[in-house]
GROMACS .gro file of N, CA, C and O in nm:
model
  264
    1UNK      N    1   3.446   6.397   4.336
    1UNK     CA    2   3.452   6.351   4.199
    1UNK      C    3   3.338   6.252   4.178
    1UNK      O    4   3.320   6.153   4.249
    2UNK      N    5   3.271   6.283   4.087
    2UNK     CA    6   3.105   6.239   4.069
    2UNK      C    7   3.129   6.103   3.931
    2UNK      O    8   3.217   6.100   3.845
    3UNK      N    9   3.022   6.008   3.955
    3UNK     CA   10   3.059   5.954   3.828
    3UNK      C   11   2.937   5.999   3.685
    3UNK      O   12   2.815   5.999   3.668
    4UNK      N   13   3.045   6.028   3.617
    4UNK     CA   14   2.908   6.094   3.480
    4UNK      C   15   2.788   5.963   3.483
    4UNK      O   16   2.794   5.841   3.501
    5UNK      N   17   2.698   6.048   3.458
    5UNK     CA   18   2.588   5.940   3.399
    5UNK      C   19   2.569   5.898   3.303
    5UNK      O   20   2.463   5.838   3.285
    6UNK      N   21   2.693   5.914   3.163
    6UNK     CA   22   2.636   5.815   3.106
    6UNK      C   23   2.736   5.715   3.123
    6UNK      O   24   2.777   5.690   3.010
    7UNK      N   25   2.803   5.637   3.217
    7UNK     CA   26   2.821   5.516   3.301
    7UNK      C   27   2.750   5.481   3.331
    7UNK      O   28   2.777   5.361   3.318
    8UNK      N   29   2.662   5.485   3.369
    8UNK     CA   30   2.557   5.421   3.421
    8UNK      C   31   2.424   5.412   3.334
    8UNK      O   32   2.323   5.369   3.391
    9UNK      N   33   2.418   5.449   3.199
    9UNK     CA   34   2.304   5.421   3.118
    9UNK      C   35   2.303   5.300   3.104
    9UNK      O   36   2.198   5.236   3.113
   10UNK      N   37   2.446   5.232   3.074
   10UNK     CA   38   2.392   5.091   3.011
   10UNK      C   39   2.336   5.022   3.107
   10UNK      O   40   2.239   4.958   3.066
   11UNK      N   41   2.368   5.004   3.264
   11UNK     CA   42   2.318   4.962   3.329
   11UNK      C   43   2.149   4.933   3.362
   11UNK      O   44   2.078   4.833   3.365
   12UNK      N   45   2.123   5.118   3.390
   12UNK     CA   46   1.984   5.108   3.367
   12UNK      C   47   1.877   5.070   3.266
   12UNK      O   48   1.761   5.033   3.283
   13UNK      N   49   1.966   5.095   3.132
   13UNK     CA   50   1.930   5.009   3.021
   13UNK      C   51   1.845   4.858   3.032
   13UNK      O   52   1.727   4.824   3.043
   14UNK      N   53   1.994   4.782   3.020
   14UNK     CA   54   1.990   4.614   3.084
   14UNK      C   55   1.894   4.600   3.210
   14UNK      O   56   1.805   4.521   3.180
   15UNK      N   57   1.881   4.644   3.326
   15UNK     CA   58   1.777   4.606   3.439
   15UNK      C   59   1.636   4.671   3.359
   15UNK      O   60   1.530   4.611   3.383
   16UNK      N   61   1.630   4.791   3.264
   16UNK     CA   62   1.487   4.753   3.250
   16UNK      C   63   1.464   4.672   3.196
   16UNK      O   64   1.385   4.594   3.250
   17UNK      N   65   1.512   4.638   3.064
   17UNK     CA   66   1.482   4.502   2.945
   17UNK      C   67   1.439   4.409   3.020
   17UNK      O   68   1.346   4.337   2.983
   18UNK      N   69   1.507   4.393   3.154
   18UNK     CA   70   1.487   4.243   3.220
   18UNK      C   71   1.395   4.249   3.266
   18UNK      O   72   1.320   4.151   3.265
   19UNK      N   73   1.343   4.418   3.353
   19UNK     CA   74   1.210   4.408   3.403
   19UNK      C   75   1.095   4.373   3.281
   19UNK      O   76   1.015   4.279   3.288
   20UNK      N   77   1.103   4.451   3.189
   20UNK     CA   78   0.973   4.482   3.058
   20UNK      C   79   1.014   4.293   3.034
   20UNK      O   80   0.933   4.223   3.094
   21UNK      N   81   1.090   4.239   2.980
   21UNK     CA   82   1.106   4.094   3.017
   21UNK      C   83   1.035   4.002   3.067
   21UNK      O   84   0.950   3.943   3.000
   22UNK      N   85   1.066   3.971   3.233
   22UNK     CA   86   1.026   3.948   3.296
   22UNK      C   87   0.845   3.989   3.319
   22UNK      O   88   0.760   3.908   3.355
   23UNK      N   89   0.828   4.086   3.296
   23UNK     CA   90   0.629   4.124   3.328
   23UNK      C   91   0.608   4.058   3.203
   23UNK      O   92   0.539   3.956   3.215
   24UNK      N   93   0.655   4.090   3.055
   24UNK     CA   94   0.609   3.998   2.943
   24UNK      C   95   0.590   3.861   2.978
   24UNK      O   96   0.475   3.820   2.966
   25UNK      N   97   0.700   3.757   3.029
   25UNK     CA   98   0.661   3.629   3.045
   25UNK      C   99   0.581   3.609   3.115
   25UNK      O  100   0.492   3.539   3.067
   26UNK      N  101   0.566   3.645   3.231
   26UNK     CA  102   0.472   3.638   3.340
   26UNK      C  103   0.325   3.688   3.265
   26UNK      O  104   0.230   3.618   3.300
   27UNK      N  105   0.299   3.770   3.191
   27UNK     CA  106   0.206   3.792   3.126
   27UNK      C  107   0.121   3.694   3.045
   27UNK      O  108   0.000   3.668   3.042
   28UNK      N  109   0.236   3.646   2.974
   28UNK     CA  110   0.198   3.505   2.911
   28UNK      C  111   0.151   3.425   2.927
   28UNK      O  112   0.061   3.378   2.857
   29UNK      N  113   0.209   3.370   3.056
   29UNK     CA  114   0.192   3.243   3.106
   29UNK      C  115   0.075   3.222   3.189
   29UNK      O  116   0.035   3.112   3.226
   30UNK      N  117   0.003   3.367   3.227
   30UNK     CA  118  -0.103   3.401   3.255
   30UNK      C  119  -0.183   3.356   3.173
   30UNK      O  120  -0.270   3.270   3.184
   31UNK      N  121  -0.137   3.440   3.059
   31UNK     CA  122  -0.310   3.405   2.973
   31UNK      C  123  -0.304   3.296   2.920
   31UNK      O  124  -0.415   3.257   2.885
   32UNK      N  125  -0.177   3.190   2.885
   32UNK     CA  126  -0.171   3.101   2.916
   32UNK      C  127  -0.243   2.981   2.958
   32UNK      O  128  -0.280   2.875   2.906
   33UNK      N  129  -0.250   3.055   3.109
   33UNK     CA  130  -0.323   2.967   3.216
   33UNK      C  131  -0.411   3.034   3.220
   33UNK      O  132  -0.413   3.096   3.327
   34UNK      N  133  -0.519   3.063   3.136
   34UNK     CA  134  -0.660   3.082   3.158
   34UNK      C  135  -0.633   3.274   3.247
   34UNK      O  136  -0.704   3.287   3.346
   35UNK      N  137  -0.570   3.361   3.224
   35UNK     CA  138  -0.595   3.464   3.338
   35UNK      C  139  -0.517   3.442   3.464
   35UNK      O  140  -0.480   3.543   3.524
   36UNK      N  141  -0.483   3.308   3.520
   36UNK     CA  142  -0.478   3.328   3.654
   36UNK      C  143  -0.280   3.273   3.662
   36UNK      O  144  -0.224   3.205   3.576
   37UNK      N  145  -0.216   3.329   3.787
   37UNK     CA  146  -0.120   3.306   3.777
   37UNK      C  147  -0.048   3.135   3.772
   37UNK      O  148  -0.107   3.036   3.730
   38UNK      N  149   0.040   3.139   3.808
   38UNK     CA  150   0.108   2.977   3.749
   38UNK      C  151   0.126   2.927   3.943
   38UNK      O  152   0.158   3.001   4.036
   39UNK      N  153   0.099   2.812   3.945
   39UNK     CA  154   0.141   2.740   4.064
   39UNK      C  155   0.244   2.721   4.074
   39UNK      O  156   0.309   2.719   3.970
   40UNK      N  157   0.321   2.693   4.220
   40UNK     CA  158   0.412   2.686   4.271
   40UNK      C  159   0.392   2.558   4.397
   40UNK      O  160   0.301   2.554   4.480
   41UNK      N  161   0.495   2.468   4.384
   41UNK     CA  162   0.494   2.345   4.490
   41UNK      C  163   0.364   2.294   4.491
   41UNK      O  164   0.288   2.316   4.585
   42UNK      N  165   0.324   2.207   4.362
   42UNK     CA  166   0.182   2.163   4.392
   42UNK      C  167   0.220   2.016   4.399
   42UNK      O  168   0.258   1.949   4.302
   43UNK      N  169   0.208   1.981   4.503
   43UNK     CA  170   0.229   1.823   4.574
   43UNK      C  171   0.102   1.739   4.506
   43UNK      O  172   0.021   1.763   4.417
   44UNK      N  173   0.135   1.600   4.621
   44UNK     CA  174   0.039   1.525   4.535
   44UNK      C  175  -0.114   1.563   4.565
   44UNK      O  176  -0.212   1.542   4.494
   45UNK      N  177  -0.106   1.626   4.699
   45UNK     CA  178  -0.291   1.644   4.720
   45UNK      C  179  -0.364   1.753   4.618
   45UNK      O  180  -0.484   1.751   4.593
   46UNK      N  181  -0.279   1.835   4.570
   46UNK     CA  182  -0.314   1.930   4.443
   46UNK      C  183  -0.301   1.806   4.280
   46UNK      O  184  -0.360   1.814   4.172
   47UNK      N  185  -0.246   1.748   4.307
   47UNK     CA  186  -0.215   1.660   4.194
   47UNK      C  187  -0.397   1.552   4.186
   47UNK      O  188  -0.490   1.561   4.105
   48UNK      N  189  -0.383   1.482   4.283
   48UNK     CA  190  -0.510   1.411   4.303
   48UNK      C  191  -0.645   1.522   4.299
   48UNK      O  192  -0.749   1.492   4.240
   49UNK      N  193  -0.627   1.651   4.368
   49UNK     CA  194  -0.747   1.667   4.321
   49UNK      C  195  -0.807   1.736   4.190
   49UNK      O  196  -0.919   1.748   4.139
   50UNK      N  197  -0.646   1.783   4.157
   50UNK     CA  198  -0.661   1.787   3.974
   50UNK      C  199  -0.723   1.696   3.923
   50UNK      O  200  -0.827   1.706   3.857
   51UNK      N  201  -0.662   1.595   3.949
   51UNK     CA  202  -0.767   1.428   3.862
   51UNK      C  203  -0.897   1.424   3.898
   51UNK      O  204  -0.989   1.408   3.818
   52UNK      N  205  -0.913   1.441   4.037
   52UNK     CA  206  -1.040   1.377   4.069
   52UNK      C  207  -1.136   1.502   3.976
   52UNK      O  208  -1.242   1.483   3.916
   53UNK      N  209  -1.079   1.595   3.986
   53UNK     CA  210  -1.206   1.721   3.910
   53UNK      C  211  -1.233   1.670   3.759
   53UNK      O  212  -1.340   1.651   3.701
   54UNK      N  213  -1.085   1.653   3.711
   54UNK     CA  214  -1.087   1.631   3.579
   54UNK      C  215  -1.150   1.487   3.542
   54UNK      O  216  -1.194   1.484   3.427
   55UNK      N  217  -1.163   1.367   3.616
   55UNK     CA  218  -1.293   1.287   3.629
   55UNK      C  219  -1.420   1.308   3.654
   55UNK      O  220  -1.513   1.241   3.609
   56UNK      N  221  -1.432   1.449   3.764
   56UNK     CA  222  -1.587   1.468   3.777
   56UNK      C  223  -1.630   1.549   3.686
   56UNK      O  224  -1.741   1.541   3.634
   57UNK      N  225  -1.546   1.633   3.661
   57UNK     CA  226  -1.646   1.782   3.539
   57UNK      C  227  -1.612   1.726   3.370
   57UNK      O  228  -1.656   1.779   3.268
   58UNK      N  229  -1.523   1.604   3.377
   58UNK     CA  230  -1.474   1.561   3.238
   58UNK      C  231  -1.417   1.711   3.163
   58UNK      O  232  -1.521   1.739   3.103
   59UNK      N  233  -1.351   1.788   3.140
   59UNK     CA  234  -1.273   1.853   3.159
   59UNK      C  235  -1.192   1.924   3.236
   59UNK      O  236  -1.237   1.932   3.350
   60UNK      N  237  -1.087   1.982   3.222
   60UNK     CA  238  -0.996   2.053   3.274
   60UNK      C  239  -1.100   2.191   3.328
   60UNK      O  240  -1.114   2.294   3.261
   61UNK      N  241  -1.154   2.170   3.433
   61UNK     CA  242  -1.261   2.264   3.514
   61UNK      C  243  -1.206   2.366   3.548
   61UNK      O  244  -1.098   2.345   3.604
   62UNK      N  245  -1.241   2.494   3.535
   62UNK     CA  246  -1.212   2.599   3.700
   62UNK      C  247  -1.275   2.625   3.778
   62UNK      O  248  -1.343   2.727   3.790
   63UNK      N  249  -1.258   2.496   3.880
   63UNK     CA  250  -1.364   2.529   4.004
   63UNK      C  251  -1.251   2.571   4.079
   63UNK      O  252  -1.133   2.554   4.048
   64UNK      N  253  -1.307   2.641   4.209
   64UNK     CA  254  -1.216   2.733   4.267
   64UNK      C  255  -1.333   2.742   4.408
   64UNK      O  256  -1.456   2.743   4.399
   65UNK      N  257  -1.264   2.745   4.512
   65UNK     CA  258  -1.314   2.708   4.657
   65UNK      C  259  -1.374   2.832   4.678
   65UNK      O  260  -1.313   2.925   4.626
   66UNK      N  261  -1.507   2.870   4.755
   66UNK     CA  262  -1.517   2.995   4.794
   66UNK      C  263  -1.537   3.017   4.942
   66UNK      O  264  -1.547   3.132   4.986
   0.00000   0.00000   0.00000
């Protein structure tokens, strides 16, 4: 005894919304942030050298290490 599928539409329904959702915000917050994704656990040595850039280039710079 099988379960019909449409039991299970709403389901698959709801998990995509959340996916198409979910990539929308993340999308955002991208371009947002200039293109690049959003940080995670940025302590104080990311904190200080935020400042120190944003004292040396006098704006909010994207320098980026190579």
């Amino acid at each position: 005894m099988g379960v019909p599928f449409e039991a299970l539409l709403p389901g698959v329904i709801i998990m995509g919304l959340m996916g198409i959702t979910g990539a929308g915000m993340s999308t955002i917050r991208a371009m947002q942030n200039g293109g690049k994704r959003g940080r995670h656990s940025v302590d104080q040595w990311d904190r200080v050298s935020k400042a120190s850039t944003f004292i040396m280039a006098g704006a909010d710079a994207d320098l980026t290490v190579v």
